[in-house]
Amino acid sequence: MGHIEATRDLSAAPEELWAIISDPQTWDKWFTVHDRWLDQPPATLTPGARLTAKIVMLNMANKIEWTVKAVDAPTALALGGTGMAGVKADFTFTIQPSGAGSTFTVSGDFEGALVKGALAKAVEKDGLRQLDKTLSQLDELASAAV
């Protein structure tokens, strides 16, 4: 199993960040593991909603079937997904007010027959690199929307 997590203070207010992360049409602009939607995602994310995407980690593509596990606007979004070869992923995004901006945390867990030992460590290393870029892109996107 692999685990990744990153927290950063962002300049955007919680509502501005929520408007972006809760809109699947923006994910290719900030969520770096997300490549594209394979099916049209729902316009509104609600618990139980399903989304089918192509994700990329370690320069390898995987089709993942996401299910929205929880929505608590404007503070939290949780997704669980299953990909090819039995790979499972869970991502949680949390937003907390912090001064004029927000503290944003994203965490992810990966498991499956292929995510063990050295490969799990490689997934974690790549995932942490991607989370850093994700947070930078999210901050830029939210700041541009203001």
Coordinates of N, CA and C in Angstrom, one line a residue:
M1 N 0.8 -1.2 0.0 CA 0.0 0.0 0.0 C 0.9 1.2 0.0
G2 N 0.5 2.2 -0.7 CA 1.2 3.5 -0.8 C 0.3 4.6 -0.2
H3 N 0.9 5.6 0.5 CA 0.2 6.7 1.0 C 1.0 8.0 0.6
I4 N 0.2 9.0 0.2 CA 0.8 10.3 -0.1 C -0.1 11.4 0.6
E5 N 0.5 12.5 1.0 CA -0.3 13.6 1.6 C 0.5 14.8 1.5
A6 N -0.2 15.9 1.2 CA 0.5 17.3 1.2 C -0.5 18.3 1.6
T7 N 0.0 19.3 2.3 CA -0.8 20.4 2.9 C -0.1 21.7 2.5
R8 N -0.9 22.7 2.1 CA -0.3 24.0 1.7 C -1.3 25.1 2.0
D9 N -0.8 26.2 2.4 CA -1.6 27.4 2.5 C -1.8 28.0 1.2
L10 N -3.0 28.2 0.7 CA -3.3 28.8 -0.6 C -3.9 30.2 -0.4
S11 N -3.8 31.0 -1.4 CA -4.3 32.4 -1.3 C -5.8 32.5 -1.5
A12 N -6.4 31.5 -2.1 CA -7.9 31.6 -2.4 C -8.7 31.2 -1.2
A13 N -9.9 31.8 -1.1 CA -10.8 31.5 0.0 C -11.4 30.1 -0.2
P14 N -11.9 29.4 0.8 CA -12.4 28.1 0.7 C -13.5 27.9 -0.4
E15 N -14.4 28.9 -0.5 CA -15.5 28.8 -1.5 C -14.9 28.8 -2.9
E16 N -13.8 29.6 -3.2 CA -13.2 29.6 -4.5 C -12.5 28.3 -4.8
L17 N -11.8 27.7 -3.8 CA -11.2 26.4 -4.0 C -12.3 25.3 -4.3
W18 N -13.4 25.4 -3.5 CA -14.4 24.4 -3.6 C -15.1 24.5 -5.0
A19 N -15.2 25.7 -5.5 CA -15.8 25.8 -6.9 C -15.0 25.1 -7.9
I20 N -13.7 25.0 -7.7 CA -12.8 24.3 -8.6 C -12.8 22.8 -8.4
I21 N -12.5 22.4 -7.2 CA -12.4 20.9 -6.9 C -13.7 20.2 -7.1
S22 N -14.8 20.9 -6.9 CA -16.1 20.2 -7.0 C -16.6 20.2 -8.5
D23 N -15.9 20.8 -9.4 CA -16.3 20.8 -10.8 C -15.3 19.9 -11.6
P24 N -15.8 18.7 -12.0 CA -15.0 17.7 -12.7 C -14.4 18.3 -14.0
Q25 N -15.0 19.3 -14.6 CA -14.5 19.8 -15.8 C -13.2 20.6 -15.6
T26 N -12.8 20.9 -14.4 CA -11.6 21.6 -14.1 C -10.4 20.7 -13.8
W27 N -10.7 19.4 -13.5 CA -9.7 18.5 -13.0 C -8.4 18.4 -13.8
D28 N -8.5 18.5 -15.1 CA -7.4 18.4 -16.0 C -6.5 19.6 -15.9
K29 N -7.0 20.7 -15.3 CA -6.2 21.9 -15.1 C -5.4 22.0 -13.8
W30 N -5.7 21.1 -12.9 CA -5.0 21.2 -11.6 C -4.7 19.8 -11.0
F31 N -5.5 18.8 -11.1 CA -5.2 17.5 -10.5 C -4.3 16.7 -11.4
T32 N -3.0 16.7 -11.1 CA -2.1 16.2 -12.1 C -2.1 14.7 -12.4
V33 N -2.7 13.9 -11.5 CA -2.8 12.5 -11.8 C -3.9 12.3 -12.8
H34 N -4.9 13.2 -12.9 CA -6.0 13.1 -13.8 C -5.6 13.5 -15.2
D35 N -5.8 12.6 -16.2 CA -5.5 12.9 -17.6 C -6.7 13.4 -18.3
R36 N -7.8 12.6 -18.3 CA -9.0 13.0 -19.0 C -10.2 12.1 -18.5
W37 N -11.4 12.5 -18.8 CA -12.6 11.7 -18.5 C -12.8 10.8 -19.7
L38 N -13.1 9.6 -19.4 CA -13.5 8.6 -20.4 C -15.0 8.6 -20.7
D39 N -15.8 9.0 -19.7 CA -17.2 9.2 -19.9 C -17.5 10.6 -19.3
Q40 N -18.6 11.2 -19.8 CA -19.0 12.5 -19.3 C -19.3 12.4 -17.8
P41 N -18.5 13.2 -17.0 CA -18.8 13.2 -15.6 C -20.1 14.0 -15.2
P42 N -20.7 13.7 -14.1 CA -21.9 14.4 -13.7 C -21.5 15.9 -13.4
A43 N -22.4 16.8 -13.6 CA -22.2 18.2 -13.4 C -22.0 18.5 -11.9
T44 N -22.7 17.8 -11.1 CA -22.6 18.0 -9.7 C -22.2 16.7 -9.0
L45 N -21.2 16.8 -8.1 CA -20.7 15.7 -7.4 C -21.5 15.4 -6.1
T46 N -22.1 14.3 -6.1 CA -22.9 13.9 -4.9 C -22.4 12.5 -4.5
P47 N -22.6 12.1 -3.2 CA -22.2 10.8 -2.8 C -22.8 9.7 -3.6
G48 N -22.0 8.8 -4.0 CA -22.4 7.7 -4.9 C -22.3 8.0 -6.4
A49 N -22.0 9.2 -6.8 CA -21.8 9.5 -8.2 C -20.6 8.8 -8.7
R50 N -20.6 8.4 -10.0 CA -19.5 7.6 -10.5 C -18.9 8.4 -11.7
L51 N -17.6 8.3 -11.8 CA -16.8 9.0 -12.8 C -15.8 8.1 -13.3
T52 N -15.6 8.0 -14.6 CA -14.6 7.2 -15.2 C -13.5 8.0 -15.9
A53 N -12.3 7.8 -15.4 CA -11.2 8.6 -15.9 C -9.9 7.8 -16.3
K54 N -9.1 8.5 -17.0 CA -7.7 8.0 -17.3 C -6.8 8.8 -16.4
I55 N -6.1 8.0 -15.5 CA -5.1 8.7 -14.7 C -3.7 8.2 -15.1
V56 N -2.7 9.0 -14.7 CA -1.3 8.7 -15.0 C -0.4 8.8 -13.8
M57 N 0.3 7.8 -13.5 CA 1.3 7.8 -12.4 C 2.4 7.0 -12.9
L58 N 3.6 7.4 -12.5 CA 4.9 6.8 -13.0 C 4.9 6.6 -14.5
N59 N 4.3 7.6 -15.2 CA 4.2 7.6 -16.6 C 3.4 6.4 -17.2
M60 N 2.6 5.8 -16.3 CA 1.8 4.7 -16.8 C 0.3 5.1 -16.6
A61 N -0.5 4.8 -17.6 CA -1.9 5.1 -17.6 C -2.7 4.0 -17.0
N62 N -3.8 4.4 -16.4 CA -4.7 3.4 -15.8 C -6.1 4.0 -15.9
K63 N -7.0 3.2 -16.3 CA -8.5 3.6 -16.2 C -8.9 3.4 -14.8
I64 N -9.6 4.4 -14.3 CA -10.1 4.3 -12.9 C -11.6 4.6 -12.9
E65 N -12.3 3.9 -12.1 CA -13.7 4.1 -11.9 C -13.9 4.8 -10.5
W66 N -14.0 6.1 -10.5 CA -14.2 6.8 -9.2 C -15.6 6.7 -8.7
T67 N -15.8 6.6 -7.4 CA -17.1 6.8 -6.8 C -16.9 7.9 -5.7
V68 N -17.8 8.9 -5.8 CA -17.7 10.0 -4.8 C -18.2 9.3 -3.4
K69 N -17.3 9.4 -2.4 CA -17.6 8.8 -1.1 C -18.3 9.8 -0.2
A70 N -17.9 11.0 -0.3 CA -18.4 12.0 0.6 C -18.2 13.4 0.0
V71 N -19.2 14.3 0.3 CA -19.2 15.7 -0.1 C -19.6 16.5 1.0
D72 N -18.8 17.4 1.5 CA -19.1 18.3 2.6 C -18.7 19.7 2.1
A73 N -19.5 20.4 1.3 CA -19.2 21.7 0.7 C -19.2 22.7 1.8
P74 N -18.2 23.6 1.8 CA -17.1 23.7 1.0 C -15.8 23.3 1.6
T75 N -15.9 22.2 2.4 CA -14.7 21.8 3.2 C -14.1 20.4 2.8
A76 N -14.8 19.5 2.2 CA -14.2 18.2 2.0 C -14.9 17.4 0.8
L77 N -14.0 16.7 0.1 CA -14.5 15.8 -1.0 C -13.6 14.5 -0.9
A78 N -14.3 13.4 -0.9 CA -13.6 12.1 -0.8 C -14.0 11.2 -2.0
L79 N -13.0 10.6 -2.6 CA -13.3 9.7 -3.7 C -12.6 8.4 -3.5
G80 N -13.2 7.3 -4.0 CA -12.6 6.0 -3.9 C -12.7 5.5 -5.3
G81 N -11.7 4.7 -5.8 CA -11.7 4.2 -7.1 C -11.0 2.9 -7.3
T82 N -11.4 2.2 -8.3 CA -10.8 0.9 -8.7 C -10.3 1.0 -10.1
G83 N -9.1 0.6 -10.3 CA -8.5 0.6 -11.7 C -8.2 -0.7 -12.2
M84 N -7.5 -0.8 -13.3 CA -7.1 -2.1 -13.9 C -6.1 -2.8 -13.0
A85 N -6.1 -4.1 -13.1 CA -5.2 -4.9 -12.3 C -5.5 -4.8 -10.8
G86 N -6.7 -4.5 -10.5 CA -7.2 -4.4 -9.1 C -6.6 -3.3 -8.2
V87 N -6.0 -2.3 -8.9 CA -5.4 -1.2 -8.2 C -6.6 -0.4 -7.6
K88 N -6.5 0.0 -6.3 CA -7.5 0.8 -5.7 C -6.9 2.1 -5.2
A89 N -7.6 3.1 -5.2 CA -7.1 4.4 -4.8 C -8.2 5.2 -4.0
D90 N -7.8 5.9 -3.0 CA -8.7 6.8 -2.3 C -8.1 8.1 -2.2
F91 N -8.8 9.2 -2.5 CA -8.3 10.5 -2.4 C -9.3 11.4 -1.5
T92 N -8.7 12.2 -0.7 CA -9.5 13.1 0.1 C -8.9 14.5 0.0
F93 N -9.8 15.4 -0.3 CA -9.4 16.9 -0.4 C -10.1 17.6 0.8
T94 N -9.3 18.3 1.6 CA -10.0 19.1 2.7 C -9.5 20.6 2.6
I95 N -10.4 21.4 2.9 CA -10.2 22.9 2.8 C -10.6 23.5 4.1
Q96 N -9.7 24.2 4.7 CA -9.9 25.0 6.0 C -9.6 26.4 5.8
P97 N -10.5 27.3 6.3 CA -10.1 28.8 6.2 C -8.8 29.0 7.0
S98 N -8.1 30.0 6.4 CA -6.8 30.4 7.0 C -6.5 31.8 6.7
G99 N -6.8 32.7 7.6 CA -6.7 34.2 7.2 C -7.6 34.5 6.1
A100 N -7.0 35.2 5.1 CA -7.8 35.6 3.9 C -7.8 34.4 2.9
G101 N -7.1 33.3 3.1 CA -7.0 32.2 2.2 C -7.5 30.9 2.8
S102 N -6.8 29.9 2.5 CA -7.2 28.5 2.9 C -6.0 27.6 3.1
T103 N -6.2 26.6 4.0 CA -5.2 25.5 4.1 C -5.9 24.4 3.4
F104 N -5.2 23.9 2.4 CA -5.7 22.8 1.5 C -4.8 21.5 1.8
T105 N -5.5 20.4 2.0 CA -4.8 19.1 2.2 C -5.4 18.1 1.2
V106 N -4.5 17.4 0.6 CA -4.9 16.3 -0.3 C -4.1 15.1 0.2
S107 N -4.8 14.0 0.3 CA -4.2 12.7 0.7 C -4.7 11.6 -0.2
G108 N -3.8 10.7 -0.5 CA -4.2 9.6 -1.3 C -3.6 8.3 -0.8
D109 N -4.4 7.2 -1.0 CA -3.9 5.9 -0.6 C -4.1 5.0 -1.8
F110 N -3.1 4.1 -2.1 CA -3.1 3.2 -3.2 C -2.8 1.8 -2.7
E111 N -3.6 0.8 -3.2 CA -3.3 -0.5 -2.9 C -3.7 -1.5 -4.0
G112 N -3.2 -2.7 -3.9 CA -3.4 -3.7 -5.0 C -2.2 -4.6 -5.1
A113 N -2.4 -5.6 -5.9 CA -1.3 -6.6 -6.0 C 0.0 -5.9 -6.6
L114 N -0.2 -4.9 -7.4 CA 1.0 -4.3 -8.0 C 1.6 -3.2 -7.2
V115 N 0.9 -2.7 -6.1 CA 1.4 -1.6 -5.3 C 1.9 -2.2 -4.0
K116 N 3.1 -2.8 -4.1 CA 3.8 -3.4 -3.0 C 5.3 -3.2 -3.1
G117 N 5.9 -3.2 -1.9 CA 7.4 -3.1 -1.9 C 7.9 -1.9 -2.6
A118 N 8.9 -2.1 -3.5 CA 9.6 -1.1 -4.2 C 8.7 -0.3 -5.1
L119 N 7.7 -0.9 -5.7 CA 6.7 -0.2 -6.6 C 5.9 0.8 -5.7
A120 N 5.5 0.3 -4.5 CA 4.7 1.2 -3.6 C 5.5 2.4 -3.3
K121 N 6.8 2.3 -3.0 CA 7.7 3.4 -2.7 C 7.8 4.3 -3.9
A122 N 7.9 3.7 -5.1 CA 8.0 4.6 -6.4 C 6.7 5.3 -6.6
V123 N 5.5 4.7 -6.3 CA 4.2 5.3 -6.4 C 4.2 6.5 -5.4
E124 N 4.6 6.3 -4.2 CA 4.6 7.4 -3.2 C 5.5 8.5 -3.7
K125 N 6.7 8.2 -4.2 CA 7.6 9.3 -4.6 C 7.0 10.1 -5.7
D126 N 6.5 9.4 -6.8 CA 5.8 10.1 -7.9 C 4.6 10.8 -7.4
G127 N 3.8 10.2 -6.5 CA 2.6 10.8 -6.0 C 2.9 12.1 -5.3
L128 N 3.9 12.1 -4.4 CA 4.3 13.4 -3.7 C 4.7 14.5 -4.7
R129 N 5.5 14.1 -5.7 CA 5.9 15.1 -6.7 C 4.6 15.7 -7.4
Q130 N 3.7 14.8 -7.7 CA 2.5 15.2 -8.4 C 1.6 16.1 -7.5
L131 N 1.5 15.7 -6.2 CA 0.7 16.5 -5.2 C 1.3 17.9 -5.1
D132 N 2.6 18.1 -5.1 CA 3.2 19.4 -5.0 C 2.8 20.2 -6.3
K133 N 2.8 19.6 -7.4 CA 2.4 20.3 -8.7 C 0.9 20.6 -8.6
T134 N 0.1 19.6 -8.1 CA -1.3 19.8 -8.0 C -1.6 21.0 -7.2
L135 N -1.0 21.2 -6.0 CA -1.3 22.3 -5.2 C -0.9 23.6 -5.8
S136 N 0.2 23.6 -6.5 CA 0.6 24.9 -7.2 C -0.3 25.2 -8.3
Q137 N -0.8 24.3 -9.1 CA -1.7 24.5 -10.2 C -3.1 24.9 -9.6
L138 N -3.5 24.3 -8.5 CA -4.8 24.7 -7.9 C -4.7 26.1 -7.4
D139 N -3.7 26.5 -6.8 CA -3.5 27.9 -6.3 C -3.5 28.9 -7.4
E140 N -2.8 28.6 -8.5 CA -2.8 29.5 -9.7 C -4.2 29.6 -10.3
L141 N -4.9 28.5 -10.5 CA -6.2 28.5 -11.1 C -7.2 29.2 -10.2
A142 N -7.2 29.0 -8.9 CA -8.1 29.7 -8.0 C -7.8 31.2 -8.0
S143 N -6.5 31.6 -8.0 CA -6.1 33.0 -8.0 C -6.6 33.7 -9.2
A144 N -6.5 33.0 -10.4 CA -6.8 33.6 -11.7 C -8.4 33.8 -11.8
A145 N -9.1 32.9 -11.0 CA -10.6 33.0 -11.1 C -11.1 34.2 -10.3
V146 N -10.3 34.7 -9.4 CA -10.8 35.8 -8.5 C -10.9 37.1 -9.3

